[in-house]
CSV table of C-alpha atoms in Angstrom, one decimal:
chain,number,residue,atom,x,y,z
K,1,UNK,CA,134.2,102.1,9.1
K,2,UNK,CA,137.1,100.0,7.9
K,3,UNK,CA,136.5,97.8,5.0
K,4,UNK,CA,137.8,94.2,5.1
K,5,UNK,CA,138.8,91.8,2.4
K,6,UNK,CA,139.0,88.1,2.8
K,7,UNK,CA,139.3,85.1,0.4
K,8,UNK,CA,135.9,83.8,-0.7
K,9,UNK,CA,136.7,80.2,0.1
K,10,UNK,CA,139.4,77.9,1.3
K,11,UNK,CA,139.9,74.1,1.4
K,12,UNK,CA,142.0,72.1,3.8
K,13,UNK,CA,142.3,68.7,5.3
K,14,UNK,CA,141.8,67.3,8.8
K,15,UNK,CA,144.7,67.7,11.1
K,16,UNK,CA,146.2,70.6,9.1
K,17,UNK,CA,146.7,74.2,10.3
K,18,UNK,CA,144.6,76.7,8.5
K,19,UNK,CA,145.4,80.3,8.1
K,20,UNK,CA,142.8,82.8,6.9
K,21,UNK,CA,144.1,86.3,6.1
K,22,UNK,CA,142.0,89.5,6.2
K,23,UNK,CA,143.1,92.8,4.7
K,24,UNK,CA,142.0,96.1,6.3
K,25,UNK,CA,144.2,98.8,4.8
K,26,UNK,CA,142.2,101.7,6.3
K,27,UNK,CA,142.1,100.4,9.9
K,28,UNK,CA,142.0,103.3,12.4
K,29,UNK,CA,144.1,103.7,15.5
K,30,UNK,CA,141.2,102.8,17.8
K,31,UNK,CA,140.0,99.8,15.8
K,32,UNK,CA,140.1,96.2,17.1
K,33,UNK,CA,140.0,93.2,14.8
K,34,UNK,CA,137.4,90.5,15.6
K,35,UNK,CA,136.7,87.1,14.0
K,36,UNK,CA,133.4,85.3,14.0
K,37,UNK,CA,132.5,81.7,13.0
K,38,UNK,CA,129.2,80.8,11.5
K,39,UNK,CA,127.9,77.3,10.9
K,40,UNK,CA,124.9,76.6,8.6
K,41,UNK,CA,121.6,77.4,10.1
K,42,UNK,CA,123.2,79.2,13.1
K,43,UNK,CA,124.0,82.8,14.0
K,44,UNK,CA,127.7,83.9,14.1
K,45,UNK,CA,129.8,83.0,17.1
K,46,UNK,CA,132.7,85.1,18.5
K,47,UNK,CA,136.1,83.4,18.0
K,48,UNK,CA,138.8,85.9,18.9
K,49,UNK,CA,139.7,89.5,19.1
K,50,UNK,CA,142.9,91.5,19.1
K,51,UNK,CA,144.6,94.8,18.6
K,52,UNK,CA,148.2,94.0,17.8
K,53,UNK,CA,150.8,91.3,17.8
K,54,UNK,CA,149.4,87.9,18.8
K,55,UNK,CA,146.4,86.7,20.7
K,56,UNK,CA,145.7,83.1,21.5
K,57,UNK,CA,142.8,81.3,23.1
K,58,UNK,CA,141.6,77.7,23.3
K,59,UNK,CA,140.1,77.9,19.8
K,60,UNK,CA,142.5,79.9,17.6
K,61,UNK,CA,145.3,82.4,17.3
K,62,UNK,CA,145.2,85.8,15.8
K,63,UNK,CA,148.3,87.3,14.3
K,64,UNK,CA,148.5,91.1,13.6
K,65,UNK,CA,151.6,92.7,12.0
K,66,UNK,CA,153.0,96.0,13.2
K,67,UNK,CA,151.2,98.0,10.5
K,68,UNK,CA,147.9,96.3,11.4
K,69,UNK,CA,146.8,96.5,7.8
K,70,UNK,CA,146.0,92.8,7.8
K,71,UNK,CA,145.4,90.0,10.3
K,72,UNK,CA,145.6,86.2,10.1
K,73,UNK,CA,143.3,83.8,11.9
K,74,UNK,CA,145.1,80.5,12.6
K,75,UNK,CA,143.1,77.4,13.3
K,76,UNK,CA,145.4,74.6,14.6
K,77,UNK,CA,144.8,71.0,13.6
K,78,UNK,CA,141.4,71.5,12.0
K,79,UNK,CA,138.7,68.9,12.0
K,80,UNK,CA,135.6,68.4,9.9
K,81,UNK,CA,133.6,70.4,12.4
K,82,UNK,CA,135.6,73.5,11.6
K,83,UNK,CA,133.8,73.7,8.3
K,84,UNK,CA,132.1,77.0,8.5
K,85,UNK,CA,132.1,80.6,7.3
K,86,UNK,CA,134.6,82.9,9.0
K,87,UNK,CA,134.1,86.7,9.2
K,88,UNK,CA,136.7,89.3,9.9
K,89,UNK,CA,135.4,92.6,11.4
K,90,UNK,CA,137.2,95.8,12.3
K,91,UNK,CA,135.7,98.4,14.6
K,92,UNK,CA,136.4,101.1,17.1
K,93,UNK,CA,135.8,99.5,20.5
K,94,UNK,CA,135.6,103.0,22.1
K,95,UNK,CA,132.6,104.0,20.0
K,96,UNK,CA,130.4,101.5,21.7
K,97,UNK,CA,127.0,101.7,20.1
K,98,UNK,CA,128.3,102.2,16.6
K,99,UNK,CA,129.7,98.7,16.4
K,100,UNK,CA,126.4,97.1,15.6
K,101,UNK,CA,126.5,98.8,12.3
K,102,UNK,CA,129.8,97.2,11.3
K,103,UNK,CA,129.8,96.0,7.7
K,104,UNK,CA,129.8,92.3,7.5
K,105,UNK,CA,131.4,91.0,4.3
K,106,UNK,CA,130.6,87.5,2.8
K,107,UNK,CA,133.3,86.0,4.9
K,108,UNK,CA,135.5,83.0,4.0
K,109,UNK,CA,133.9,79.7,3.5
K,110,UNK,CA,136.3,77.1,4.9
K,111,UNK,CA,135.8,73.5,3.9
K,112,UNK,CA,137.6,70.8,5.7
K,113,UNK,CA,138.0,67.5,3.9
K,114,UNK,CA,138.7,64.1,5.5
H,1,UNK,CA,117.1,81.0,28.9
H,2,UNK,CA,120.7,79.9,28.2
H,3,UNK,CA,120.7,81.5,24.7
H,4,UNK,CA,118.9,83.8,22.3
H,5,UNK,CA,115.7,82.1,21.1
H,6,UNK,CA,114.0,82.9,17.9
H,7,UNK,CA,110.7,81.7,16.5
H,8,UNK,CA,109.6,80.4,14.1
H,9,UNK,CA,112.8,78.8,12.8
H,10,UNK,CA,111.3,78.7,9.4
H,11,UNK,CA,108.5,80.7,7.8
H,12,UNK,CA,107.0,80.4,4.4
H,13,UNK,CA,104.5,83.1,3.4
H,14,UNK,CA,102.7,84.4,0.4
H,15,UNK,CA,103.7,87.7,-1.2
H,16,UNK,CA,101.7,90.5,0.3
H,17,UNK,CA,101.1,88.8,3.6
H,18,UNK,CA,102.4,90.2,6.9
H,19,UNK,CA,104.8,88.2,9.1
H,20,UNK,CA,105.9,88.5,12.7
H,21,UNK,CA,109.3,87.2,13.9
H,22,UNK,CA,110.0,86.8,17.6
H,23,UNK,CA,113.2,87.1,19.6
H,24,UNK,CA,113.7,86.1,23.2
H,25,UNK,CA,117.0,87.5,24.3
H,26,UNK,CA,119.2,86.2,27.1
H,27,UNK,CA,117.7,87.3,30.4
H,28,UNK,CA,119.2,90.5,31.7
H,29,UNK,CA,120.7,91.6,28.4
H,30,UNK,CA,119.8,95.2,27.8
H,31,UNK,CA,120.8,95.5,24.2
H,32,UNK,CA,119.0,93.7,21.4
H,33,UNK,CA,119.8,93.7,17.6
H,34,UNK,CA,118.1,92.5,14.5
H,35,UNK,CA,120.1,91.6,11.4
H,36,UNK,CA,119.2,90.2,8.0
H,37,UNK,CA,121.4,87.7,6.1
H,38,UNK,CA,120.8,86.8,2.5
H,39,UNK,CA,122.1,83.6,1.1
H,40,UNK,CA,125.9,83.6,0.9
H,41,UNK,CA,126.1,87.1,2.2
H,42,UNK,CA,127.2,88.9,5.4
H,43,UNK,CA,124.9,90.3,8.0
H,44,UNK,CA,122.9,93.5,7.3
H,45,UNK,CA,122.0,95.6,10.3
H,46,UNK,CA,118.3,96.4,10.7
H,47,UNK,CA,117.5,97.8,14.1
H,48,UNK,CA,119.0,98.2,17.6
H,49,UNK,CA,117.3,98.5,21.1
H,50,UNK,CA,119.2,99.6,24.2
H,51,UNK,CA,117.3,99.6,27.5
H,52,UNK,CA,114.5,102.1,27.5
H,53,UNK,CA,116.1,104.4,24.9
H,54,UNK,CA,114.5,105.0,21.5
H,55,UNK,CA,115.6,102.3,19.1
H,56,UNK,CA,118.0,103.0,16.2
H,57,UNK,CA,115.9,102.1,13.1
H,58,UNK,CA,118.4,103.4,10.6
H,59,UNK,CA,119.0,100.0,9.1
H,60,UNK,CA,115.3,99.2,8.3
H,61,UNK,CA,115.1,98.9,4.5
H,62,UNK,CA,111.6,100.3,4.1
H,63,UNK,CA,108.6,101.4,6.1
H,64,UNK,CA,107.1,97.9,5.7
H,65,UNK,CA,109.6,96.9,8.4
H,66,UNK,CA,109.0,97.6,12.1
H,67,UNK,CA,110.1,96.2,15.4
H,68,UNK,CA,109.2,96.6,19.0
H,69,UNK,CA,110.6,95.4,22.3
H,70,UNK,CA,108.2,95.0,25.1
H,71,UNK,CA,109.2,95.3,28.7
H,72,UNK,CA,112.9,95.5,27.7
H,73,UNK,CA,112.9,91.8,26.9
H,74,UNK,CA,111.1,90.1,24.0
H,75,UNK,CA,111.2,91.7,20.6
H,76,UNK,CA,109.0,91.3,17.5
H,77,UNK,CA,110.1,92.2,14.0
H,78,UNK,CA,107.1,92.7,11.7
H,79,UNK,CA,107.3,92.8,7.9
H,80,UNK,CA,104.1,94.1,6.2
H,81,UNK,CA,103.1,93.2,2.7
H,82,UNK,CA,106.0,90.9,2.2
H,83,UNK,CA,107.9,90.9,-1.0
H,84,UNK,CA,110.1,88.2,-2.5
H,85,UNK,CA,113.2,90.3,-1.9
H,86,UNK,CA,112.4,90.0,1.8
H,87,UNK,CA,113.4,86.3,1.7
H,88,UNK,CA,116.4,85.9,4.0
H,89,UNK,CA,117.5,84.7,7.4
H,90,UNK,CA,116.6,87.2,10.1
H,91,UNK,CA,119.0,87.0,13.1
H,92,UNK,CA,118.6,88.4,16.5
H,93,UNK,CA,121.4,89.1,19.0
H,94,UNK,CA,121.6,90.4,22.5
H,95,UNK,CA,124.3,91.7,24.9
H,96,UNK,CA,124.7,93.1,28.4
H,97,UNK,CA,125.7,96.4,26.9
H,98,UNK,CA,126.4,97.9,23.6
H,99,UNK,CA,129.6,99.6,24.8
H,100,UNK,CA,133.1,98.3,24.4
H,101,UNK,CA,134.0,95.2,22.5
H,102,UNK,CA,131.5,93.8,20.1
H,103,UNK,CA,132.1,90.4,21.5
H,104,UNK,CA,131.1,91.4,25.0
H,105,UNK,CA,128.1,89.3,25.7
H,106,UNK,CA,127.1,89.5,22.0
H,107,UNK,CA,125.1,86.3,21.4
H,108,UNK,CA,123.2,85.5,18.3
H,109,UNK,CA,120.1,83.3,17.9
H,110,UNK,CA,119.8,80.7,15.2
H,111,UNK,CA,117.6,82.9,13.1
H,112,UNK,CA,114.3,82.7,11.3
H,113,UNK,CA,114.5,81.6,7.7
H,114,UNK,CA,111.8,83.6,5.8
H,115,UNK,CA,110.7,82.5,2.4
H,116,UNK,CA,108.3,84.7,0.5
H,117,UNK,CA,106.6,82.8,-2.4
């Protein structure tokens, strides 16, 4: 299972774009990259998933360079409600059942200030 | 229901007592997972149920921990003779299937915060 490394914490201000980078040097060919968001007293919530290049949805964008050894979650124009912990996970989507055993790191604690 | 429901939301128990934590998954979800999260840490896998198959208990930290899932729906996680190191948030998640993308119907409950005093 690929190990991921993220910054422990980040601060930003309302209206700014926030980029959180995750390193995953030993990512395997079949691995996808998934980001989750967790608010206090809640379970994690899926944000976005990608394999290569760029993925965008209504919440965020995910940028993955050609070597796929890192990925960047981009949150446009953040608000106070984006204050949360963000987790980066890497797993082989084709292995199905094994994904529930993915290693969750401590994530990145993002604090948005007014 | 609309989401994964866990009860109680908070539980304070004395060391040595047994506790039961309940999870009501989304109706129709065949896969159910229990995780544990200590303060400021990521999630730690505990146990996984898929349909009528034997559960994967490989994540249970000791034989004091057990879980069952009745009728392919509600699940109960039991911790016997609780210890202070068992204090954590216990999260349940469910999904339509365990195959494919981990985001596929993978919905977490809000967890049960267990405090052992």
